[in-house]
PDB file of C-alpha atoms in Angstrom:
ATOM      1  CA  MET A   1      -6.726  62.899  24.744  1.00 51.00           C
ATOM      2  CA  VAL A   2      -7.458  60.615  21.834  1.00 54.00           C
ATOM      3  CA  GLU A   3      -3.876  59.463  21.651  1.00 56.00           C
ATOM      4  CA  ALA A   4      -3.795  58.481  25.411  1.00 53.00           C
ATOM      5  CA  LYS A   5      -6.754  56.309  24.835  1.00 53.00           C
ATOM      6  CA  ARG A   6      -5.308  54.597  21.967  1.00 54.00           C
ATOM      7  CA  LYS A   7      -2.090  53.845  23.955  1.00 54.00           C
ATOM      8  CA  SER A   8      -4.037  52.685  26.827  1.00 50.00           C
ATOM      9  CA  ILE A   9      -6.092  50.213  24.768  1.00 52.00           C
ATOM     10  CA  ALA A  10      -3.099  48.920  22.807  1.00 53.00           C
ATOM     11  CA  THR A  11      -1.115  47.965  26.206  1.00 55.00           C
ATOM     12  CA  HIS A  12      -4.188  46.776  28.034  1.00 56.00           C
ATOM     13  CA  PRO A  13      -3.479  42.859  28.862  1.00 56.00           C
ATOM     14  CA  THR A  14      -6.511  41.716  27.215  1.00 57.00           C
ATOM     15  CA  GLN A  15      -6.088  43.259  23.955  1.00 57.00           C
ATOM     16  CA  ARG A  16      -2.769  41.510  23.104  1.00 60.00           C
ATOM     17  CA  ASN A  17      -2.218  39.977  19.625  1.00 63.00           C
ATOM     18  CA  THR A  18      -2.330  36.441  20.655  1.00 74.00           C
ATOM     19  CA  ILE A  19      -2.948  33.355  18.625  1.00 73.00           C
ATOM     20  CA  PRO A  20      -6.159  31.657  19.812  1.00 78.00           C
ATOM     21  CA  HIS A  21      -6.144  28.360  21.646  1.00 74.00           C
ATOM     22  CA  TRP A  22      -8.080  26.597  18.824  1.00 77.00           C
ATOM     23  CA  ILE A  23      -5.385  27.368  16.108  1.00 76.00           C
ATOM     24  CA  TRP A  24      -2.760  25.641  18.451  1.00 73.00           C
ATOM     25  CA  PHE A  25      -4.971  22.657  18.900  1.00 74.00           C
ATOM     26  CA  ALA A  26      -5.604  22.366  15.274  1.00 73.00           C
ATOM     27  CA  VAL A  27      -1.687  22.720  14.560  1.00 75.00           C
ATOM     28  CA  ALA A  28      -0.936  19.797  17.203  1.00 72.00           C
ATOM     29  CA  LEU A  29      -3.834  17.629  15.695  1.00 70.00           C
ATOM     30  CA  SER A  30      -2.243  18.039  12.231  1.00 74.00           C
ATOM     31  CA  VAL A  31       1.144  17.222  13.413  1.00 71.00           C
ATOM     32  CA  ILE A  32      -0.122  14.090  15.316  1.00 72.00           C
ATOM     33  CA  ALA A  33      -2.287  13.004  12.181  1.00 64.00           C
ATOM     34  CA  LEU A  34       0.844  13.404   9.899  1.00 66.00           C
ATOM     35  CA  ALA A  35       2.947  11.225  12.179  1.00 59.00           C
ATOM     36  CA  ALA A  36       0.421   8.646  12.266  1.00 56.00           C
ATOM     37  CA  PHE A  37       0.302   8.592   8.433  1.00 53.00           C
ATOM     38  CA  ILE A  38       3.954   8.241   8.188  1.00 51.00           C
ATOM     39  CA  ALA A  39       3.918   5.335  10.827  1.00 44.00           C
ATOM     40  CA  LEU A  40       1.177   3.536   8.857  1.00 43.00           C
ATOM     41  CA  ASP A  41       3.065   3.432   5.576  1.00 42.00           C
ATOM     42  CA  THR A  42       1.993   0.498   3.763  1.00 42.00           C
ATOM     43  CA  THR A  43       4.718   0.379   1.049  1.00 44.00           C
ATOM     44  CA  GLN A  44       8.093  -1.404   0.840  1.00 49.00           C
ATOM     45  CA  ALA A  45      11.331   0.434   0.449  1.00 44.00           C
ATOM     46  CA  ASP A  46      10.976   0.233  -3.338  1.00 56.00           C
ATOM     47  CA  GLY A  47       7.545   1.796  -3.291  1.00 70.00           C
ATOM     48  CA  LEU A  48       5.576  -1.619  -3.750  1.00 74.00           C
ATOM     49  CA  PRO A  49       2.738  -2.414  -1.546  1.00 72.00           C
ATOM     50  CA  LYS A  50       3.892  -4.392   1.563  1.00 76.00           C
ATOM     51  CA  ASP A  51       1.397  -7.338   0.629  1.00 81.00           C
ATOM     52  CA  VAL A  52       3.451  -7.920  -2.703  1.00 88.00           C
ATOM     53  CA  VAL A  53       5.498 -11.074  -3.281  1.00 90.00           C
ATOM     54  CA  ILE A  54       8.515 -10.412  -5.264  1.00 92.00           C
ATOM     55  CA  LEU A  55       9.530 -13.320  -7.438  1.00 93.00           C
ATOM     56  CA  SER A  56      12.646 -13.986  -9.629  1.00 95.00           C
ATOM     57  CA  GLN A  57      12.203 -14.462 -13.391  1.00 95.00           C
ATOM     58  CA  ALA A  58      13.171 -18.057 -12.960  1.00 96.00           C
ATOM     59  CA  ALA A  59      10.536 -18.475 -10.250  1.00 96.00           C
ATOM     60  CA  LEU A  60       7.808 -17.093 -12.311  1.00 96.00           C
ATOM     61  CA  GLU A  61       8.401 -19.399 -15.112  1.00 96.00           C
ATOM     62  CA  GLU A  62       8.541 -22.432 -12.678  1.00 96.00           C
ATOM     63  CA  THR A  63       5.626 -21.416 -10.734  1.00 96.00           C
ATOM     64  CA  TYR A  64       3.334 -19.740 -13.041  1.00 96.00           C
ATOM     65  CA  GLY A  65       4.729 -20.885 -16.352  1.00 96.00           C
ATOM     66  CA  LEU A  66       5.571 -17.346 -17.769  1.00 96.00           C
ATOM     67  CA  ARG A  67       8.880 -16.263 -19.040  1.00 96.00           C
ATOM     68  CA  VAL A  68       9.544 -12.491 -19.629  1.00 96.00           C
ATOM     69  CA  ASN A  69      11.049 -12.234 -23.198  1.00 96.00           C
ATOM     70  CA  LEU A  70      11.012  -8.364 -23.523  1.00 95.00           C
ATOM     71  CA  VAL A  71      10.294  -5.003 -21.753  1.00 96.00           C
ATOM     72  CA  ALA A  72      11.093  -2.568 -24.258  1.00 96.00           C
ATOM     73  CA  VAL A  73      10.139   1.113 -25.216  1.00 95.00           C
ATOM     74  CA  THR A  74       8.604   1.484 -28.454  1.00 93.00           C
ATOM     75  CA  ALA A  75       6.463   3.935 -30.492  1.00 92.00           C
ATOM     76  CA  ALA A  76       8.952   6.743 -30.279  1.00 91.00           C
ATOM     77  CA  GLY A  77       8.933   6.375 -26.517  1.00 90.00           C
ATOM     78  CA  GLY A  78       5.064   6.636 -26.201  1.00 92.00           C
ATOM     79  CA  MET A  79       4.446   2.894 -25.329  1.00 94.00           C
ATOM     80  CA  VAL A  80       6.273  -0.079 -23.410  1.00 95.00           C
ATOM     81  CA  ASP A  81       6.136  -3.360 -25.033  1.00 95.00           C
ATOM     82  CA  LEU A  82       5.940  -6.289 -22.843  1.00 96.00           C
ATOM     83  CA  ARG A  83       6.113  -9.962 -24.341  1.00 96.00           C
ATOM     84  CA  LEU A  84       5.647 -12.766 -22.132  1.00 95.00           C
ATOM     85  CA  LYS A  85       6.320 -16.312 -23.546  1.00 96.00           C
ATOM     86  CA  VAL A  86       3.772 -19.021 -22.187  1.00 96.00           C
ATOM     87  CA  VAL A  87       5.892 -22.121 -21.225  1.00 96.00           C
ATOM     88  CA  ASP A  88       3.289 -23.944 -19.371  1.00 96.00           C
ATOM     89  CA  ALA A  89      -0.460 -22.807 -20.439  1.00 94.00           C
ATOM     90  CA  VAL A  90      -2.032 -24.543 -17.467  1.00 95.00           C
ATOM     91  CA  LYS A  91      -0.069 -22.582 -14.851  1.00 95.00           C
ATOM     92  CA  ALA A  92      -0.355 -19.294 -16.877  1.00 95.00           C
ATOM     93  CA  GLN A  93      -3.982 -19.663 -17.131  1.00 94.00           C
ATOM     94  CA  ALA A  94      -4.331 -20.120 -13.328  1.00 92.00           C
ATOM     95  CA  LEU A  95      -2.588 -16.799 -12.825  1.00 94.00           C
ATOM     96  CA  LEU A  96      -3.724 -14.822 -15.756  1.00 93.00           C
ATOM     97  CA  GLY A  97      -7.312 -16.319 -15.874  1.00 91.00           C
ATOM     98  CA  ASP A  98      -8.188 -13.579 -12.961  1.00 91.00           C
ATOM     99  CA  ALA A  99      -8.308 -10.333 -14.362  1.00 90.00           C
ATOM    100  CA  GLU A 100      -7.083  -8.754 -11.297  1.00 92.00           C
ATOM    101  CA  ASN A 101      -3.820 -10.445 -12.426  1.00 92.00           C
ATOM    102  CA  HIS A 102      -3.422  -9.163 -15.587  1.00 94.00           C
ATOM    103  CA  PRO A 103       0.004  -7.598 -15.867  1.00 95.00           C
ATOM    104  CA  THR A 104       0.823  -3.881 -14.806  1.00 93.00           C
ATOM    105  CA  LEU A 105       3.958  -2.318 -14.914  1.00 94.00           C
ATOM    106  CA  PHE A 106       5.431  -0.413 -11.613  1.00 92.00           C
ATOM    107  CA  VAL A 107       7.982   2.055 -12.415  1.00 91.00           C
ATOM    108  CA  ASP A 108       9.498   5.135  -9.988  1.00 83.00           C
ATOM    109  CA  ARG A 109       6.297   4.704  -7.711  1.00 82.00           C
ATOM    110  CA  SER A 110       3.996   4.949 -10.365  1.00 85.00           C
ATOM    111  CA  ARG A 111       1.856   2.124 -12.000  1.00 87.00           C
ATOM    112  CA  LEU A 112       1.260   1.728 -15.624  1.00 89.00           C
ATOM    113  CA  PHE A 113      -1.951  -0.211 -17.030  1.00 89.00           C
ATOM    114  CA  PRO A 114      -2.168  -1.969 -20.285  1.00 88.00           C
ATOM    115  CA  ALA A 115      -3.491   0.023 -23.145  1.00 85.00           C
ATOM    116  CA  GLN A 116      -5.831  -2.711 -24.429  1.00 85.00           C
ATOM    117  CA  ASP A 117      -8.011  -5.311 -22.493  1.00 88.00           C
ATOM    118  CA  ILE A 118      -6.125  -8.704 -22.582  1.00 87.00           C
ATOM    119  CA  SER A 119      -8.808 -10.938 -21.498  1.00 86.00           C
ATOM    120  CA  ALA A 120      -9.332 -12.427 -24.975  1.00 86.00           C
ATOM    121  CA  GLU A 121      -5.512 -13.214 -25.392  1.00 86.00           C
ATOM    122  CA  THR A 122      -5.450 -14.846 -21.962  1.00 84.00           C
ATOM    123  CA  ALA A 123      -8.284 -17.163 -22.596  1.00 83.00           C
ATOM    124  CA  ARG A 124      -6.583 -18.622 -25.554  1.00 87.00           C
ATOM    125  CA  LEU A 125      -3.073 -19.268 -24.115  1.00 90.00           C
ATOM    126  CA  LYS A 126      -1.012 -22.196 -25.503  1.00 94.00           C
ATOM    127  CA  ASP A 127       2.415 -23.595 -24.690  1.00 95.00           C
ATOM    128  CA  GLY A 128       5.039 -21.670 -26.783  1.00 95.00           C
ATOM    129  CA  SER A 129       2.630 -18.610 -27.603  1.00 94.00           C
ATOM    130  CA  ILE A 130       3.736 -15.343 -26.875  1.00 94.00           C
ATOM    131  CA  LEU A 131       1.299 -12.629 -25.040  1.00 94.00           C
ATOM    132  CA  VAL A 132       1.970  -9.141 -26.221  1.00 94.00           C
ATOM    133  CA  VAL A 133       0.902  -6.299 -23.853  1.00 94.00           C
ATOM    134  CA  LEU A 134       1.122  -2.803 -24.695  1.00 95.00           C
ATOM    135  CA  PHE A 135       1.263   0.093 -22.033  1.00 94.00           C
ATOM    136  CA  SER A 136       0.991   3.722 -22.565  1.00 93.00           C
ATOM    137  CA  ASN A 137       4.279   5.702 -21.554  1.00 92.00           C
ATOM    138  CA  PRO A 138       3.051   9.055 -20.003  1.00 90.00           C
ATOM    139  CA  ARG A 139       5.753  11.609 -19.703  1.00 89.00           C
ATOM    140  CA  ASN A 140       8.518   9.244 -21.030  1.00 91.00           C
ATOM    141  CA  LEU A 141       8.379   7.385 -17.566  1.00 92.00           C
ATOM    142  CA  VAL A 142      10.016   4.407 -18.868  1.00 94.00           C
ATOM    143  CA  THR A 143      13.445   4.883 -21.147  1.00 92.00           C
ATOM    144  CA  ARG A 144      16.029   2.579 -22.037  1.00 94.00           C
ATOM    145  CA  ASN A 145      17.561   0.817 -18.985  1.00 94.00           C
ATOM    146  CA  THR A 146      14.959   2.068 -16.702  1.00 94.00           C
ATOM    147  CA  PRO A 147      14.181  -0.795 -14.144  1.00 95.00           C
ATOM    148  CA  VAL A 148      10.779  -1.878 -14.442  1.00 94.00           C
ATOM    149  CA  THR A 149       8.746  -4.218 -12.291  1.00 94.00           C
ATOM    150  CA  ILE A 150       5.884  -6.360 -13.682  1.00 95.00           C
ATOM    151  CA  LEU A 151       2.951  -6.742 -11.265  1.00 94.00           C
ATOM    152  CA  PHE A 152       0.297  -9.821 -11.577  1.00 95.00           C
ATOM    153  CA  GLY A 153      -2.013  -8.732  -8.801  1.00 91.00           C
ATOM    154  CA  ASN A 154      -0.043  -8.998  -5.526  1.00 92.00           C
ATOM    155  CA  ILE A 155       2.905 -11.053  -7.378  1.00 94.00           C
ATOM    156  CA  ALA A 156       5.792  -8.996  -8.653  1.00 94.00           C
ATOM    157  CA  VAL A 157       8.795  -9.975 -10.811  1.00 95.00           C
ATOM    158  CA  GLU A 158      12.179  -8.698  -9.866  1.00 94.00           C
ATOM    159  CA  PRO A 159      13.025  -5.365 -11.575  1.00 94.00           C
ATOM    160  CA  ILE A 160      14.058  -5.857 -15.237  1.00 95.00           C
ATOM    161  CA  GLU A 161      15.713  -3.039 -17.072  1.00 95.00           C
ATOM    162  CA  SER A 162      13.924  -2.023 -20.307  1.00 94.00           C
ATOM    163  CA  LYS A 163      15.534  -1.915 -23.729  1.00 93.00           C
TER     164      LYS A 163
END
């Protein structure tokens, strides 16, 4: 008789193992949220934010008075050395005078920040001077011939292969 009760309880329509409606609702809501997140992607194809303007090296020099002399891996791969020649100090100061525009590096959807504060150096820019900026290189993200994009706030220089 005990077995008969067990059998009747297990087959009773209200006792089926079904997934509660609130779980289906939560799954559907998650799928909709994921679709909305993908639709609101704020990056360009190369991973840069959409509001970034990409310049050639020649345009950087003409517009902002800076020439990229070197992007190289140094310190046994632990640092990236960026050297910018100041061609026109007035134009360069207009760009670099704002700390938001201090150079950062963009590599493989990752952003590298300067290892030091360059505010003092940017305050003393002169025509013909070289601005040296060092970046830490975590996980050897930058190696020889890695395309590196230099960002100055929302201005980017076309990718340059590292040395």
